[in-house]
């Protein structure tokens, strides 16, 4: 059986987290949990949470920690994540969320947090050309569009420019990343569960690096045993931190 895992993927907006997390989810057969996709789903469904989230998201601001934590808590309480684990995309984004995640997982622990490192100039170029399926969240770009028009290859949904991918909101999100999310890199490094991988290059090249880093960590005994069903409890990384890849 393919072993599961409890993974967190960190990285700036445009580092490739969304694309790579889908690939990791298929490779390790673990659920992909993207808080951005979950929040966009709430907006589309017109829920109270969606209405609140949209206000923050359009400005490029973060959703309050307690709101995101309670949404993630519900998802982590489902059978698939309890038994196989998960790859978390866009969460945690603050130290308070990382502490909340540890509490949610206890007695289990996170196996690995992976920091995808990409220079800011490159993420700005990627974000300007990013497009997304508004139904399933699949990510495209003006240089790698869907096969037919702007219709999603995966689900037939409409592929659009995200409302919060405006220049102002992108700069706000990158600033918030430095203030709120970059400190998580040293937080996870201190916990001994961080590996940094370069996100420069083709999606296939980056996936190969990620899988190699995860498999190395597992071989070195860094992963906890898989949980039997029902036992779960309720500034940028330095370049010299790249795991020799
Ligand atoms: P990006 O990484 O480009 O910002 P996401 O899809 O991950 O895109 O997130 C879009 C928006 O959703 C964020 O700007 C923020 O408003 C909100 N969001 C997503 N995840 C979180 C989180 N963990 N905490 C707070 N807000 C979040």
CSV table of C-alpha atoms and ligand atoms in Angstrom, one decimal:
chain,number,residue,atom,x,y,z
A,1,UNK,CA,0.0,0.0,0.0
A,2,UNK,CA,1.2,3.5,-0.7
A,3,UNK,CA,1.9,5.1,2.7
A,4,UNK,CA,0.0,8.3,3.4
A,5,UNK,CA,1.4,11.3,5.2
A,6,UNK,CA,0.6,14.6,7.0
A,7,UNK,CA,2.2,17.3,4.9
A,8,UNK,CA,2.1,21.1,4.9
A,9,UNK,CA,3.3,23.1,1.9
A,10,UNK,CA,4.5,26.6,2.4
A,11,UNK,CA,5.6,29.2,-0.1
A,12,UNK,CA,4.7,32.7,-1.4
A,13,UNK,CA,1.7,33.3,-3.6
A,14,UNK,CA,2.6,32.1,-7.0
A,15,UNK,CA,5.3,29.7,-5.7
A,16,UNK,CA,3.3,26.8,-7.2
A,17,UNK,CA,1.7,25.4,-4.1
A,18,UNK,CA,-1.7,24.8,-5.7
A,19,UNK,CA,-0.3,22.9,-8.7
A,20,UNK,CA,2.2,20.9,-6.7
A,21,UNK,CA,-0.2,20.0,-3.9
A,22,UNK,CA,-2.6,18.4,-6.4
A,23,UNK,CA,0.3,16.4,-7.7
A,24,UNK,CA,1.4,15.3,-4.2
A,25,UNK,CA,-2.1,14.4,-3.4
A,26,UNK,CA,-2.2,12.0,-6.4
A,27,UNK,CA,1.3,10.7,-5.8
A,28,UNK,CA,0.7,9.8,-2.1
A,29,UNK,CA,-3.1,9.2,-2.4
A,30,UNK,CA,-3.8,11.8,0.3
A,31,UNK,CA,-6.6,14.5,0.4
A,32,UNK,CA,-5.5,17.9,-0.9
A,33,UNK,CA,-6.9,20.6,1.5
A,34,UNK,CA,-6.7,24.1,0.1
A,35,UNK,CA,-8.1,26.7,2.4
A,36,UNK,CA,-8.3,29.2,-0.5
A,37,UNK,CA,-10.4,26.7,-2.6
A,38,UNK,CA,-12.6,26.0,0.5
A,39,UNK,CA,-13.2,29.7,1.0
A,40,UNK,CA,-13.9,30.3,-2.7
A,41,UNK,CA,-16.4,27.4,-2.5
A,42,UNK,CA,-18.1,29.1,0.4
A,43,UNK,CA,-18.3,32.3,-1.6
A,44,UNK,CA,-19.8,30.5,-4.5
A,45,UNK,CA,-22.4,28.8,-2.3
A,46,UNK,CA,-23.3,32.2,-0.8
A,47,UNK,CA,-22.9,31.1,2.8
A,48,UNK,CA,-22.4,33.5,5.7
A,49,UNK,CA,-18.8,32.3,6.0
A,50,UNK,CA,-18.4,33.0,2.2
A,51,UNK,CA,-19.8,36.6,2.6
A,52,UNK,CA,-17.4,37.3,5.4
A,53,UNK,CA,-14.4,35.7,3.6
A,54,UNK,CA,-15.0,37.7,0.4
A,55,UNK,CA,-14.6,41.0,2.1
A,56,UNK,CA,-11.1,40.0,3.3
A,57,UNK,CA,-10.1,38.2,0.2
A,58,UNK,CA,-10.9,41.0,-2.2
A,59,UNK,CA,-8.6,43.3,-0.2
A,60,UNK,CA,-5.9,40.6,-0.1
A,61,UNK,CA,-6.3,40.3,3.7
A,62,UNK,CA,-6.2,37.2,5.7
A,63,UNK,CA,-9.4,35.6,7.1
A,64,UNK,CA,-9.4,35.6,11.0
A,65,UNK,CA,-7.5,32.7,12.5
A,66,UNK,CA,-10.4,31.3,14.4
A,67,UNK,CA,-12.6,31.2,11.3
A,68,UNK,CA,-10.1,29.3,9.2
A,69,UNK,CA,-9.2,27.0,12.1
A,70,UNK,CA,-12.8,25.9,12.6
A,71,UNK,CA,-13.2,25.3,8.9
A,72,UNK,CA,-10.0,23.2,8.8
A,73,UNK,CA,-11.0,21.4,12.0
A,74,UNK,CA,-14.2,20.1,10.4
A,75,UNK,CA,-12.2,18.8,7.4
A,76,UNK,CA,-9.5,17.1,9.4
A,77,UNK,CA,-12.2,15.3,11.4
A,78,UNK,CA,-13.3,13.3,8.3
A,79,UNK,CA,-12.4,9.7,7.8
A,80,UNK,CA,-10.1,10.1,4.8
A,81,UNK,CA,-7.8,12.6,6.5
A,82,UNK,CA,-7.8,10.6,9.8
A,83,UNK,CA,-6.6,7.5,8.0
A,84,UNK,CA,-4.5,8.7,5.1
A,85,UNK,CA,-3.4,12.1,6.2
A,86,UNK,CA,-3.4,15.2,4.0
A,87,UNK,CA,-1.5,17.8,2.1
A,88,UNK,CA,-2.4,21.3,3.4
A,89,UNK,CA,-2.2,24.1,0.9
A,90,UNK,CA,-2.4,27.7,2.1
A,91,UNK,CA,-2.8,26.7,5.7
A,92,UNK,CA,-1.3,27.4,8.2
A,93,UNK,CA,-0.5,31.0,7.3
A,94,UNK,CA,0.2,32.4,10.8
A,95,UNK,CA,2.0,31.0,13.8
A,96,UNK,CA,-1.4,30.9,15.6
A,97,UNK,CA,-2.8,28.7,12.9
A,98,UNK,CA,0.2,26.4,13.1
A,99,UNK,CA,-0.3,26.1,16.9
A,100,UNK,CA,-4.0,25.4,16.3
A,101,UNK,CA,-3.1,22.7,13.7
A,102,UNK,CA,-0.8,21.0,16.3
A,103,UNK,CA,-3.7,20.9,18.7
A,104,UNK,CA,-6.1,19.6,16.2
A,105,UNK,CA,-3.8,16.7,15.2
A,106,UNK,CA,-2.8,15.6,18.7
A,107,UNK,CA,-1.9,12.8,19.5
A,108,UNK,CA,-0.7,12.6,15.8
A,109,UNK,CA,1.9,15.0,14.6
A,110,UNK,CA,2.8,16.6,11.3
A,111,UNK,CA,5.3,14.6,9.2
A,112,UNK,CA,6.8,17.3,7.2
A,113,UNK,CA,6.5,21.0,6.1
A,114,UNK,CA,7.9,21.8,2.7
A,115,UNK,CA,8.8,25.3,1.8
A,116,UNK,CA,8.7,26.0,-1.9
A,117,UNK,CA,11.3,28.8,-2.6
A,118,UNK,CA,10.8,31.1,-5.5
A,119,UNK,CA,12.2,34.6,-6.0
A,120,UNK,CA,9.7,37.4,-5.8
A,121,UNK,CA,10.3,38.7,-9.3
A,122,UNK,CA,9.3,35.3,-10.7
A,123,UNK,CA,6.1,35.0,-8.5
A,124,UNK,CA,5.0,38.4,-9.7
A,125,UNK,CA,5.4,37.2,-13.3
A,126,UNK,CA,3.5,34.0,-12.6
A,127,UNK,CA,0.6,35.7,-10.8
A,128,UNK,CA,0.1,38.2,-13.6
A,129,UNK,CA,-0.6,35.3,-16.0
A,130,UNK,CA,-2.4,32.9,-13.5
A,131,UNK,CA,-5.9,31.8,-14.3
A,132,UNK,CA,-8.1,29.4,-12.3
A,133,UNK,CA,-11.1,27.2,-12.9
A,134,UNK,CA,-13.9,28.7,-10.9
A,135,UNK,CA,-15.5,25.3,-10.3
A,136,UNK,CA,-12.7,22.9,-9.4
A,137,UNK,CA,-9.8,25.3,-8.7
A,138,UNK,CA,-7.4,23.8,-11.3
A,139,UNK,CA,-4.7,26.3,-12.1
A,140,UNK,CA,-3.7,27.5,-15.6
A,141,UNK,CA,-1.9,30.4,-17.0
A,142,UNK,CA,-1.8,32.4,-20.2
A,143,UNK,CA,1.2,30.4,-21.2
A,144,UNK,CA,-0.3,27.0,-20.3
A,145,UNK,CA,-4.0,27.5,-21.0
A,146,UNK,CA,-6.7,24.8,-21.1
A,147,UNK,CA,-6.9,22.8,-24.3
A,148,UNK,CA,-10.1,24.4,-25.6
A,149,UNK,CA,-10.8,28.0,-25.0
A,150,UNK,CA,-11.1,29.0,-21.4
A,151,UNK,CA,-12.9,25.8,-20.5
A,152,UNK,CA,-11.3,23.6,-17.7
A,153,UNK,CA,-9.8,20.4,-19.0
A,154,UNK,CA,-10.7,18.6,-15.7
A,155,UNK,CA,-14.3,19.6,-15.1
A,156,UNK,CA,-15.6,21.8,-17.9
A,157,UNK,CA,-15.9,24.8,-15.6
A,158,UNK,CA,-15.0,28.4,-16.7
A,159,UNK,CA,-11.4,29.4,-16.3
A,160,UNK,CA,-11.1,33.0,-15.1
A,161,UNK,CA,-8.7,35.6,-13.8
A,162,UNK,CA,-9.1,35.5,-9.9
A,163,UNK,CA,-10.8,38.6,-8.5
A,164,UNK,CA,-8.0,38.9,-5.9
A,165,UNK,CA,-5.2,38.7,-8.5
A,166,UNK,CA,-5.2,42.4,-9.0
A,167,UNK,CA,-1.9,44.2,-8.6
A,168,UNK,CA,-2.9,45.9,-5.4
A,169,UNK,CA,-4.2,42.7,-3.7
A,170,UNK,CA,-1.2,40.7,-4.9
A,171,UNK,CA,1.2,43.2,-3.3
A,172,UNK,CA,-0.9,43.2,-0.1
A,173,UNK,CA,-0.8,39.4,0.0
A,174,UNK,CA,3.0,39.3,-0.5
A,175,UNK,CA,3.5,41.8,2.3
A,176,UNK,CA,1.3,39.8,4.6
A,177,UNK,CA,3.2,36.7,3.6
A,178,UNK,CA,6.5,38.3,4.8
A,179,UNK,CA,4.9,39.5,8.0
A,180,UNK,CA,2.6,36.6,9.0
A,181,UNK,CA,3.7,33.5,7.0
A,182,UNK,CA,7.5,33.7,6.6
A,183,UNK,CA,8.0,33.4,10.4
A,184,UNK,CA,6.4,29.9,10.1
A,185,UNK,CA,9.5,28.8,8.2
A,186,UNK,CA,11.8,29.3,11.3
A,187,UNK,CA,9.0,27.9,13.5
A,188,UNK,CA,8.9,24.6,11.6
A,189,UNK,CA,12.7,24.6,11.2
A,190,UNK,CA,12.9,24.7,15.0
A,191,UNK,CA,10.4,21.9,15.2
A,192,UNK,CA,12.7,19.8,12.9
A,193,UNK,CA,10.0,19.3,10.3
A,194,UNK,CA,11.1,21.7,7.6
A,195,UNK,CA,12.6,21.1,4.2
A,196,UNK,CA,13.1,23.8,1.6
A,197,UNK,CA,12.9,23.0,-2.1
A,198,UNK,CA,13.5,25.3,-5.1
A,199,UNK,CA,10.2,26.0,-7.0
A,200,UNK,CA,12.1,27.4,-10.0
A,201,UNK,CA,11.7,25.3,-13.2
A,202,UNK,CA,9.0,23.3,-14.9
A,203,UNK,CA,6.1,21.8,-12.8
A,204,UNK,CA,7.5,18.3,-13.5
A,205,UNK,CA,11.0,19.3,-12.3
A,206,UNK,CA,9.6,20.8,-9.1
A,207,UNK,CA,7.4,17.7,-8.4
A,208,UNK,CA,10.4,15.5,-8.8
A,209,UNK,CA,12.3,17.6,-6.2
A,210,UNK,CA,9.4,17.5,-3.8
A,211,UNK,CA,8.8,13.8,-4.0
A,212,UNK,CA,12.6,13.2,-3.5
A,213,UNK,CA,12.6,15.5,-0.4
A,214,UNK,CA,9.6,13.8,1.1
A,215,UNK,CA,10.8,10.3,0.4
A,216,UNK,CA,14.3,11.1,1.8
A,217,UNK,CA,12.6,12.4,5.0
A,218,UNK,CA,10.5,9.2,5.3
A,219,UNK,CA,13.5,7.0,4.7
A,220,UNK,CA,15.4,8.8,7.4
A,221,UNK,CA,12.6,7.8,9.8
A,222,UNK,CA,11.0,11.3,9.9
A,223,UNK,CA,7.4,10.0,9.5
A,224,UNK,CA,5.2,8.9,12.3
A,225,UNK,CA,3.2,5.6,11.9
A,226,UNK,CA,-0.1,5.9,10.0
A,227,UNK,CA,-3.0,6.4,12.4
A,228,UNK,CA,-5.6,3.6,12.5
A,229,UNK,CA,-9.1,5.0,11.7
A,230,UNK,CA,-10.8,6.8,14.6
A,231,UNK,CA,-7.7,7.4,16.8
A,232,UNK,CA,-7.0,11.0,15.8
A,233,UNK,CA,-7.8,13.8,18.2
A,234,UNK,CA,-10.1,16.3,17.4
A,235,UNK,CA,11.0,36.8,5.2
A,236,UNK,CA,11.5,33.8,3.0
A,237,UNK,CA,13.6,30.7,3.7
A,238,UNK,CA,17.3,31.3,3.1
A,239,UNK,CA,18.7,30.1,-0.2
A,240,UNK,CA,21.3,28.0,1.6
A,241,UNK,CA,18.4,26.2,3.3
A,242,UNK,CA,17.6,24.4,0.0
A,243,UNK,CA,18.0,20.7,0.6
A,244,UNK,CA,20.9,20.4,-1.8
A,245,UNK,CA,18.4,20.4,-4.7
B,1,LIG,P1,-2.8,32.9,-2.5
B,1,LIG,O1,-1.8,31.9,-2.0
B,1,LIG,O2,-2.5,33.3,-3.9
B,1,LIG,O3,-3.1,34.0,-1.6
B,1,LIG,P2,-5.1,31.2,-1.8
B,1,LIG,O4,-6.1,30.6,-2.7
B,1,LIG,O5,-4.3,30.3,-1.0
B,1,LIG,O6,-4.2,32.1,-2.7
B,1,LIG,O7,-5.8,32.2,-0.8
B,1,LIG,C1,-6.7,33.2,-1.3
B,1,LIG,C2,-7.2,34.1,-0.1
B,1,LIG,O8,-7.9,33.3,0.8
B,1,LIG,C3,-6.1,34.7,0.8
B,1,LIG,O9,-5.6,36.0,0.2
B,1,LIG,C4,-6.8,34.9,2.1
B,1,LIG,O10,-7.7,36.0,2.1
B,1,LIG,C5,-7.7,33.7,2.2
B,1,LIG,N1,-7.0,32.6,2.9
B,1,LIG,C6,-6.7,31.4,2.4
B,1,LIG,N2,-6.1,30.6,3.3
B,1,LIG,C7,-6.1,31.3,4.4
B,1,LIG,C8,-5.6,31.1,5.8
B,1,LIG,N3,-5.0,29.9,6.1
B,1,LIG,N4,-5.7,32.1,6.7
B,1,LIG,C9,-6.3,33.2,6.4
B,1,LIG,N5,-6.8,33.5,5.2
B,1,LIG,C10,-6.7,32.6,4.2
